[in-house]
Tab-separated table of C-alpha atoms in Angstrom:
chain	number	residue	atom	x	y	z
Z	7	MET	CA	25.298	-0.681	-15.286
Z	8	PRO	CA	22.713	-3.030	-16.848
Z	9	PRO	CA	22.541	-6.570	-15.399
Z	10	PRO	CA	24.036	-9.471	-17.399
Z	11	PRO	CA	21.497	-10.643	-20.001
Z	12	SER	CA	21.737	-14.167	-18.593
Z	13	LEU	CA	19.993	-13.223	-15.329
Z	14	ARG	CA	16.355	-14.310	-15.134
Z	15	CYS	CA	15.671	-12.919	-11.685
Z	16	TRP	CA	17.981	-10.767	-9.617
Z	17	ALA	CA	18.241	-8.268	-6.734
Z	18	GLU	CA	20.317	-5.130	-7.159
Z	19	ILE	CA	21.971	-4.235	-3.856
Z	20	ASN	CA	23.005	-0.551	-3.688
Z	21	LEU	CA	25.769	-0.306	-1.092
Z	22	SER	CA	25.945	3.494	-1.401
Z	23	HIS	CA	22.343	3.600	-0.188
Z	24	LEU	CA	23.334	1.380	2.751
Z	25	ALA	CA	26.066	3.905	3.684
Z	26	PHE	CA	23.600	6.774	3.350
Z	27	ASN	CA	21.134	5.075	5.712
Z	28	LEU	CA	23.885	4.377	8.205
Z	29	ARG	CA	24.729	8.103	8.237
Z	30	ARG	CA	21.067	8.860	8.950
Z	31	PHE	CA	21.140	6.652	12.044
Z	32	ARG	CA	24.393	8.147	13.233
Z	33	SER	CA	22.953	11.648	12.906
Z	34	LEU	CA	19.909	10.518	14.851
Z	35	VAL	CA	21.703	9.127	17.879
Z	36	GLY	CA	24.813	11.324	18.048
Z	37	ARG	CA	28.529	10.641	18.309
Z	38	ASN	CA	28.447	8.875	21.663
Z	39	CYS	CA	26.244	6.028	20.462
Z	40	ASP	CA	27.521	3.216	18.230
Z	41	VAL	CA	25.504	1.495	15.530
Z	42	ILE	CA	25.365	-2.292	15.717
Z	43	GLY	CA	24.721	-3.496	12.168
Z	44	VAL	CA	22.060	-6.223	12.216
Z	45	VAL	CA	22.888	-8.591	9.377
Z	46	LYS	CA	20.918	-11.672	10.431
Z	47	ALA	CA	18.786	-13.626	7.959
Z	48	ASP	CA	21.269	-13.068	5.139
Z	49	ALA	CA	21.168	-9.348	5.945
Z	50	TYR	CA	17.364	-9.348	5.619
Z	51	GLY	CA	17.694	-11.020	2.234
Z	52	HIS	CA	20.248	-8.536	0.901
Z	53	GLY	CA	23.289	-10.835	1.027
Z	54	LEU	CA	25.192	-11.088	4.308
Z	55	PHE	CA	28.784	-11.055	3.047
Z	56	ALA	CA	28.615	-7.908	0.924
Z	57	ILE	CA	26.520	-6.023	3.498
Z	58	ALA	CA	28.788	-6.970	6.397
Z	59	GLN	CA	31.873	-6.023	4.385
Z	60	ARG	CA	30.495	-2.578	3.534
Z	61	LEU	CA	29.295	-1.852	7.051
Z	62	ALA	CA	32.753	-2.673	8.414
Z	63	ARG	CA	34.246	-0.401	5.807
Z	64	GLU	CA	31.940	2.367	7.058
Z	65	GLY	CA	33.295	1.918	10.576
Z	66	VAL	CA	30.679	-0.377	12.127
Z	67	LYS	CA	32.478	-2.260	14.894
Z	68	THR	CA	29.827	-4.837	15.829
Z	69	LEU	CA	27.609	-6.956	13.574
Z	70	ALA	CA	24.622	-8.885	14.882
Z	71	VAL	CA	23.631	-12.294	13.513
Z	72	ALA	CA	21.170	-15.013	14.470
Z	73	ASN	CA	23.452	-18.066	14.668
Z	74	ILE	CA	26.955	-19.385	14.302
Z	75	THR	CA	26.575	-20.168	10.605
Z	76	GLU	CA	25.900	-16.492	9.970
Z	77	ALA	CA	28.654	-15.539	12.405
Z	78	ALA	CA	31.198	-17.456	10.322
Z	79	ILE	CA	30.165	-15.601	7.158
Z	80	ALA	CA	30.182	-12.209	8.915
Z	81	SER	CA	33.637	-12.949	10.338
Z	82	ARG	CA	35.035	-13.685	6.891
Z	83	ALA	CA	33.544	-10.476	5.522
Z	84	ALA	CA	34.608	-8.317	8.446
Z	85	PRO	CA	37.464	-10.044	10.337
Z	86	ARG	CA	38.042	-7.139	12.742
Z	87	ALA	CA	34.373	-6.770	13.759
Z	88	ASP	CA	32.815	-8.211	16.854
Z	89	ILE	CA	29.927	-10.594	16.058
Z	90	LEU	CA	26.974	-10.524	18.429
Z	91	LEU	CA	24.903	-13.734	18.418
Z	92	LEU	CA	21.287	-12.661	18.993
Z	93	SER	CA	19.781	-16.161	19.304
Z	94	PRO	CA	20.478	-18.661	22.086
Z	95	LEU	CA	23.300	-21.115	21.510
Z	96	LEU	CA	22.531	-24.809	21.480
Z	97	PRO	CA	24.748	-26.896	23.807
Z	98	ALA	CA	26.721	-28.412	20.928
Z	99	GLU	CA	27.478	-24.948	19.509
Z	100	ILE	CA	29.231	-23.533	22.574
Z	101	SER	CA	32.558	-25.166	21.772
Z	102	GLN	CA	32.503	-23.641	18.312
Z	103	LEU	CA	32.637	-20.038	19.542
Z	104	GLN	CA	35.438	-17.960	18.051
Z	105	THR	CA	37.386	-15.150	19.651
Z	106	ARG	CA	35.352	-12.192	18.347
Z	107	TRP	CA	31.956	-13.867	18.725
Z	108	ILE	CA	29.787	-12.636	21.582
Z	109	PRO	CA	26.939	-14.928	22.715
Z	110	THR	CA	23.750	-13.723	24.338
Z	111	VAL	CA	22.976	-14.936	27.856
Z	112	SER	CA	19.345	-14.971	28.994
Z	113	SER	CA	19.540	-17.437	31.887
Z	114	LEU	CA	21.617	-18.957	34.622
Z	115	THR	CA	21.632	-22.230	32.674
Z	116	GLU	CA	23.378	-20.580	29.745
Z	117	PHE	CA	25.834	-18.766	31.997
Z	118	TYR	CA	26.932	-21.996	33.727
Z	119	ALA	CA	27.311	-23.839	30.412
Z	120	LEU	CA	29.449	-21.046	28.974
Z	121	LYS	CA	31.515	-20.881	32.148
Z	122	ARG	CA	32.222	-24.624	32.063
Z	123	SER	CA	33.259	-24.439	28.438
Z	124	ALA	CA	35.511	-21.449	29.053
Z	125	GLN	CA	37.175	-23.165	31.995
Z	126	ARG	CA	37.791	-26.343	30.009
Z	127	SER	CA	39.331	-24.462	27.092
Z	128	ARG	CA	40.936	-21.831	29.372
Z	129	THR	CA	39.503	-19.175	27.073
Z	130	LYS	CA	37.893	-15.991	28.317
Z	131	LEU	CA	34.506	-15.170	26.822
Z	132	ARG	CA	32.677	-11.906	26.363
Z	133	VAL	CA	28.877	-12.015	26.535
Z	134	HIS	CA	25.895	-9.710	26.284
Z	135	VAL	CA	23.202	-10.308	28.854
Z	136	LYS	CA	19.556	-9.954	27.813
Z	137	LEU	CA	16.696	-8.668	29.985
Z	138	ASP	CA	13.053	-9.355	29.114
Z	139	THR	CA	11.163	-6.080	29.483
Z	140	GLY	CA	8.029	-7.185	27.648
Z	141	MET	CA	8.913	-9.033	24.445
Z	142	GLY	CA	8.379	-12.453	26.041
Z	143	ARG	CA	10.886	-14.192	23.813
Z	144	LEU	CA	14.478	-14.135	25.016
Z	145	GLY	CA	15.984	-12.563	28.116
Z	146	GLY	CA	15.468	-13.324	31.744
Z	147	PHE	CA	13.419	-11.462	34.277
Z	148	SER	CA	14.958	-9.004	36.691
Z	149	ASP	CA	15.959	-11.266	39.575
Z	150	GLU	CA	17.605	-13.927	37.388
Z	151	ILE	CA	19.482	-11.357	35.300
Z	152	LEU	CA	20.769	-9.574	38.396
Z	153	LYS	CA	22.099	-12.956	39.585
Z	154	VAL	CA	23.700	-13.605	36.193
Z	155	LEU	CA	25.436	-10.221	36.311
Z	156	GLN	CA	26.618	-10.838	39.874
Z	157	LEU	CA	28.086	-14.247	38.904
Z	158	ILE	CA	29.772	-12.773	35.843
Z	159	ALA	CA	31.378	-10.089	38.004
Z	160	GLU	CA	32.813	-12.865	40.189
Z	161	SER	CA	34.023	-14.981	37.271
Z	162	ARG	CA	37.515	-14.835	35.779
Z	163	TRP	CA	36.275	-16.515	32.583
Z	164	ILE	CA	33.171	-14.516	31.559
Z	165	THR	CA	32.929	-10.746	31.012
Z	166	ALA	CA	29.675	-8.891	30.284
Z	167	THR	CA	30.348	-6.230	27.686
Z	168	GLY	CA	26.689	-5.398	27.039
Z	169	LEU	CA	23.177	-5.533	28.483
Z	170	TYR	CA	20.212	-5.353	26.151
Z	171	SER	CA	16.516	-5.784	25.665
Z	172	HIS	CA	14.167	-5.784	22.674
Z	173	PHE	CA	11.073	-3.724	21.924
Z	174	ALA	CA	7.924	-5.714	21.184
Z	175	SER	CA	5.912	-3.075	19.307
Z	176	ALA	CA	7.973	0.061	18.758
Z	177	ASP	CA	6.486	0.574	15.288
Z	178	VAL	CA	2.849	0.544	16.484
Z	179	ASP	CA	2.697	1.285	20.231
Z	180	ARG	CA	4.941	4.053	21.513
Z	181	ALA	CA	3.319	4.037	24.953
Z	182	GLU	CA	4.229	0.362	25.549
Z	183	THR	CA	7.715	1.007	24.159
Z	184	LEU	CA	8.240	3.767	26.718
Z	185	ARG	CA	6.996	1.435	29.441
Z	186	GLN	CA	9.667	-1.071	28.375
Z	187	VAL	CA	12.298	1.672	28.610
Z	188	GLY	CA	10.980	2.459	32.093
Z	189	ARG	CA	11.372	-1.176	33.145
Z	190	LEU	CA	14.942	-1.128	31.837
Z	191	ARG	CA	15.732	2.061	33.761
Z	192	ALA	CA	14.215	0.597	36.919
Z	193	PHE	CA	16.321	-2.564	36.517
Z	194	CYS	CA	19.494	-0.514	36.187
Z	195	ARG	CA	18.645	1.588	39.279
Z	196	HIS	CA	17.866	-1.514	41.286
Z	197	GLY	CA	21.048	-3.280	40.185
Z	198	ARG	CA	23.275	-0.335	40.975
Z	199	ALA	CA	21.616	0.027	44.383
Z	200	LYS	CA	22.664	-3.545	45.082
Z	201	GLY	CA	26.254	-2.819	44.028
Z	202	ILE	CA	26.004	-4.636	40.676
Z	203	THR	CA	27.827	-3.138	37.732
Z	204	ILE	CA	25.491	-2.531	34.791
Z	205	PRO	CA	27.203	-3.152	31.409
Z	206	PRO	CA	26.765	-0.734	28.452
Z	207	LEU	CA	23.161	-0.750	27.202
Z	208	HIS	CA	21.507	-1.200	23.797
Z	209	PHE	CA	17.804	-1.701	23.190
Z	210	GLN	CA	16.628	0.458	20.263
Z	211	ASN	CA	15.673	-1.285	17.058
Z	212	SER	CA	14.757	0.615	13.855
Z	213	ALA	CA	11.430	1.971	15.130
Z	214	GLY	CA	12.804	2.482	18.624
Z	215	ALA	CA	15.579	4.677	17.257
Z	216	ILE	CA	13.085	7.100	15.710
Z	217	HIS	CA	10.578	7.020	18.584
Z	218	VAL	CA	12.777	6.887	21.730
Z	219	ASP	CA	15.509	9.359	22.640
Z	220	ALA	CA	17.951	7.287	24.628
Z	221	ARG	CA	20.902	9.672	24.710
Z	222	GLY	CA	22.721	9.283	27.985
Z	223	LEU	CA	21.241	5.803	28.517
Z	224	ALA	CA	22.094	3.603	25.536
Z	225	THR	CA	25.600	3.280	24.195
Z	226	SER	CA	24.524	1.510	20.966
Z	227	ILE	CA	21.481	0.971	18.769
Z	228	ARG	CA	20.555	-2.063	16.656
Z	229	PRO	CA	18.845	-0.908	13.431
Z	230	GLY	CA	17.492	-3.698	11.300
Z	231	LEU	CA	15.043	-3.214	8.449
Z	232	SER	CA	15.357	0.592	8.313
Z	233	LEU	CA	19.107	0.291	7.798
Z	234	TYR	CA	18.188	-1.296	4.493
Z	235	GLY	CA	16.051	1.669	3.482
Z	236	VAL	CA	12.662	0.198	4.369
Z	237	PRO	CA	11.510	2.651	7.066
Z	238	THR	CA	9.536	1.410	10.031
Z	239	PRO	CA	7.361	3.298	10.722
Z	240	ALA	CA	7.545	5.244	7.460
Z	241	ALA	CA	5.547	8.255	8.684
Z	242	ALA	CA	7.873	8.875	11.617
Z	243	TRP	CA	10.930	8.808	9.362
Z	244	ARG	CA	9.305	11.256	6.930
Z	245	ARG	CA	8.476	13.620	9.799
Z	246	CYS	CA	12.045	13.521	10.961
Z	247	PHE	CA	13.973	13.656	7.689
Z	248	GLY	CA	11.505	14.447	4.906
Z	249	PRO	CA	10.284	12.319	1.993
Z	250	ASN	CA	13.710	10.918	1.170
Z	251	ALA	CA	14.530	9.924	4.727
Z	252	LEU	CA	16.081	6.581	3.761
Z	253	LYS	CA	17.157	5.006	0.474
Z	254	PRO	CA	16.090	1.453	-0.396
Z	255	VAL	CA	19.119	-0.775	-0.660
Z	256	LEU	CA	17.359	-3.499	-2.677
Z	257	ALA	CA	15.616	-3.535	-6.011
Z	258	TRP	CA	14.173	-6.880	-7.136
Z	259	LYS	CA	13.708	-7.579	-10.837
Z	260	THR	CA	12.962	-10.306	-13.348
Z	261	ARG	CA	12.495	-10.604	-17.105
Z	262	VAL	CA	9.599	-11.103	-19.483
Z	263	ALA	CA	10.079	-14.656	-20.749
Z	264	LEU	CA	7.139	-14.643	-23.169
Z	265	VAL	CA	4.369	-12.356	-24.409
Z	266	ARG	CA	1.087	-13.902	-25.521
Z	267	ASN	CA	-2.154	-12.627	-27.037
Z	268	MET	CA	-4.967	-14.339	-25.174
Z	269	PRO	CA	-8.558	-14.455	-26.528
Z	270	GLY	CA	-11.532	-13.532	-24.378
Z	271	GLY	CA	-12.625	-16.401	-22.189
Z	272	SER	CA	-9.109	-17.758	-21.722
Z	273	THR	CA	-8.205	-19.049	-18.270
Z	274	ILE	CA	-4.782	-18.360	-16.780
Z	275	SER	CA	-2.714	-20.477	-14.395
Z	276	TYR	CA	-3.600	-23.244	-11.973
Z	277	ALA	CA	-7.181	-23.865	-10.870
Z	278	ASN	CA	-8.450	-21.338	-13.443
Z	279	THR	CA	-8.749	-18.579	-10.848
Z	280	PHE	CA	-8.543	-15.930	-13.600
Z	281	ARG	CA	-10.656	-15.820	-16.755
Z	282	ALA	CA	-10.133	-13.073	-19.360
Z	283	SER	CA	-13.354	-11.165	-19.965
Z	284	LYS	CA	-11.975	-9.862	-23.286
Z	285	PRO	CA	-8.850	-10.290	-25.460
Z	286	MET	CA	-5.680	-9.271	-23.630
Z	287	ARG	CA	-1.886	-9.335	-23.832
Z	288	VAL	CA	-0.218	-11.406	-21.143
Z	289	ALA	CA	3.465	-11.426	-20.178
Z	290	VAL	CA	4.972	-14.503	-18.565
Z	291	LEU	CA	7.625	-13.460	-16.017
Z	292	ALA	CA	10.685	-15.597	-15.249
Z	293	ALA	CA	10.004	-15.608	-11.470
Z	294	GLY	CA	7.670	-17.446	-9.168
Z	295	TYR	CA	7.279	-18.582	-5.609
Z	296	ALA	CA	10.572	-20.533	-5.780
Z	297	ASP	CA	12.175	-17.128	-6.200
Z	298	GLY	CA	10.269	-15.679	-3.252
Z	299	LEU	CA	7.091	-14.272	-4.812
Z	300	SER	CA	4.317	-15.213	-2.427
Z	301	ARG	CA	1.328	-17.136	-3.812
Z	302	LYS	CA	-0.797	-14.596	-1.910
Z	303	LEU	CA	0.100	-12.148	-4.685
Z	304	SER	CA	-2.098	-14.248	-7.029
Z	305	ASN	CA	-4.707	-12.073	-8.703
Z	306	ARG	CA	-3.823	-9.073	-6.490
Z	307	GLY	CA	-0.149	-8.080	-6.744
Z	308	GLU	CA	1.400	-5.800	-9.367
Z	309	VAL	CA	4.763	-5.332	-11.141
Z	310	LEU	CA	6.232	-2.491	-13.133
Z	311	ILE	CA	7.010	-2.912	-16.853
Z	312	HIS	CA	8.109	0.234	-18.684
Z	313	GLY	CA	6.983	2.156	-15.630
Z	314	LYS	CA	3.367	0.888	-15.885
Z	315	ARG	CA	1.654	-1.165	-13.232
Z	316	CYS	CA	0.734	-4.605	-14.494
Z	317	LYS	CA	-1.598	-6.808	-12.458
Z	318	ILE	CA	-0.700	-10.392	-11.625
Z	319	LEU	CA	-3.172	-12.755	-13.330
Z	320	GLY	CA	-4.070	-16.112	-11.809
Z	321	ARG	CA	-1.923	-18.016	-9.407
Z	322	VAL	CA	1.750	-17.333	-8.932
Z	323	THR	CA	3.470	-20.582	-9.958
Z	324	MET	CA	6.789	-22.069	-8.893
Z	325	ASP	CA	8.957	-20.565	-11.621
Z	326	MET	CA	6.672	-18.199	-13.544
Z	327	THR	CA	4.079	-15.486	-12.999
Z	328	MET	CA	1.616	-14.056	-15.519
Z	329	VAL	CA	0.781	-10.324	-15.678
Z	330	ASP	CA	-1.514	-8.151	-17.763
Z	331	VAL	CA	0.408	-6.002	-20.286
Z	332	THR	CA	-2.607	-5.029	-22.402
Z	333	ARG	CA	-1.957	-1.382	-21.590
Z	334	VAL	CA	1.765	-1.659	-22.212
Z	335	PRO	CA	2.055	-2.089	-25.990
Z	336	ARG	CA	5.877	-1.761	-25.798
Z	337	ALA	CA	6.194	-4.825	-23.537
Z	338	LYS	CA	8.232	-7.504	-25.278
Z	339	TRP	CA	10.299	-10.620	-24.748
Z	340	ASN	CA	13.306	-10.066	-22.373
Z	341	ASP	CA	12.070	-6.731	-20.943
Z	342	GLU	CA	12.785	-5.991	-17.284
Z	343	ALA	CA	9.923	-6.283	-14.832
Z	344	VAL	CA	10.332	-4.590	-11.450
Z	345	LEU	CA	9.002	-6.598	-8.526
Z	346	ILE	CA	10.310	-4.189	-5.843
Z	347	GLY	CA	11.858	-0.893	-6.727
Z	348	LYS	CA	11.478	2.107	-9.038
Z	349	GLY	CA	10.599	2.183	-12.721
Z	350	ALA	CA	10.029	5.255	-14.851
Z	351	GLY	CA	8.389	7.425	-12.205
Z	352	ASP	CA	6.526	4.786	-10.191
Z	353	GLU	CA	7.690	2.538	-7.350
Z	354	ILE	CA	6.615	-0.696	-5.720
Z	355	THR	CA	7.950	-0.893	-2.167
Z	356	ALA	CA	8.525	-3.874	0.077
Z	357	HIS	CA	5.788	-2.506	2.327
Z	358	GLU	CA	3.329	-2.457	-0.613
Z	359	MET	CA	4.132	-6.019	-1.617
Z	360	ALA	CA	3.764	-7.033	2.017
Z	361	LYS	CA	0.282	-5.554	2.119
Z	362	TRP	CA	-0.807	-7.549	-0.922
Z	363	SER	CA	0.754	-10.650	0.663
Z	364	GLU	CA	-0.837	-10.109	4.063
Z	365	THR	CA	2.491	-10.112	5.869
Z	366	ASN	CA	5.243	-7.585	6.660
Z	367	ALA	CA	8.222	-6.264	4.694
Z	368	TYR	CA	10.613	-8.340	6.802
Z	369	GLU	CA	9.156	-11.602	5.502
Z	370	ILE	CA	8.997	-10.329	1.908
Z	371	LEU	CA	12.707	-9.538	1.862
Z	372	CYS	CA	13.848	-12.564	3.813
Z	373	ASN	CA	11.887	-14.859	1.488
Z	374	ILE	CA	13.739	-13.759	-1.651
Z	375	SER	CA	15.352	-17.085	-2.405
Z	376	ARG	CA	18.972	-17.997	-2.925
Z	377	ARG	CA	18.471	-18.655	-6.620
Z	378	VAL	CA	17.874	-14.907	-7.037
Z	379	THR	CA	21.307	-13.440	-7.826
Z	380	ARG	CA	22.383	-10.549	-5.609
Z	381	SER	CA	24.232	-7.998	-7.717
Z	382	THR	CA	26.001	-5.232	-5.782
Z	383	ILE	CA	26.410	-1.651	-7.015
Z	384	GLY	CA	27.812	1.498	-5.406
C-alpha cells in the first residue's frame, strides 16, 4: 500500500519480516531456548510499541529495554510479557518498578537497595544478575556476583530468575567470545561447587547466536539488531542460511521536494563544499539531519530514485538534502527517494549507510528521528 501523500519522510516497518527473522533465531537455537526480544532504543529506531506488540503476538515472553520509560511502553504493548531492564536503575527509579518488570543487578549495592525497597513495600521482586566476563561495562566480577546470588538465595523478598553476561566483540573476534563463554562456564562450576544455585543463563546477542553454540548451557538468547533484519556479521548469516538469511524490517524513504537545473559552476549547500563542473539536474529531498541523516553523508552518501543511485551533493542540511539526478531524467517533484531499502533492483542497506557515515548500523537506525513517521505493514 502506498504511503499517504502527506508524508515527507517515513519509515516502513514490515512486521511480517520481523516474524520471519524471529523464526530464524528459533530454528538456530532449538525448542529448549527462549528468545528475549530486545526492544530498547525505540526497538532500534523501528518503533517500540508496534514491535513489542508483534513479538508478544509471536509468543515472545520476555522483552528487554534500557530503562523504565521504555518498560512502561513495552508493558502497554505487551501486558503479559516480562520486561527485563538491561540498564542499572537509579535510586529514585526503584520505587517505580511494576510487577512484571525485572531489574538487572550487577552489585551488592543494587541488591541491598532493591531488598530495602521490597521490604518496605512488602513486594517480592524478580531480578536478573549480571556477570562481567569481559565487556567492562555492567556486571560484577565473580566473587561479588557469587555473594549476590548467595544473599538472594537467603532472601524472602528477592528471587533471581536469570543470570547473564554480554559479549564485547562477538561480531569481530570469535576467539575472545569463546573465552568469555569459558569464563561464564568456570563461574557456574565454581558457584555450584560452593553450593550456590545458578539461575537460568542467557548471554548470546545477535552475533553470539550465530557464532556460539550454547545448547545445553543457555536457556535464552537476546538478539538485537539481527532480529530487525540487519545481520551481524552478515557473512556468517549467509553461510548459515543463504543470501536471504534475514529480511530487513525497516525501509526509510523521503520525497523529492524540488528539481532544479543547475548551470556549471554552481555551488550547492553550506560552505560551498560542492561545485558543479558542468550543468546538472539536482533534486532537493525533504529530509536532513533533523530526520536522522548524518552530516557525514555530505558529498559521499547515495540514495535511490527510480532504482538509480544518486549521489548526495554538498552538505546535508537540517531539513533538506541535495542529490544528483542528472542520470535520472524521470525524476520529478514528489517522487520517492529511498534512503535505506530496496528500489527497482538495487538496495541501500543500513550497513552501507553506516560505512559512509563512519559509524555502525546500530547508530544509523537509532538516529532516525521521531519526526520520521513509522508506518507498519504486514
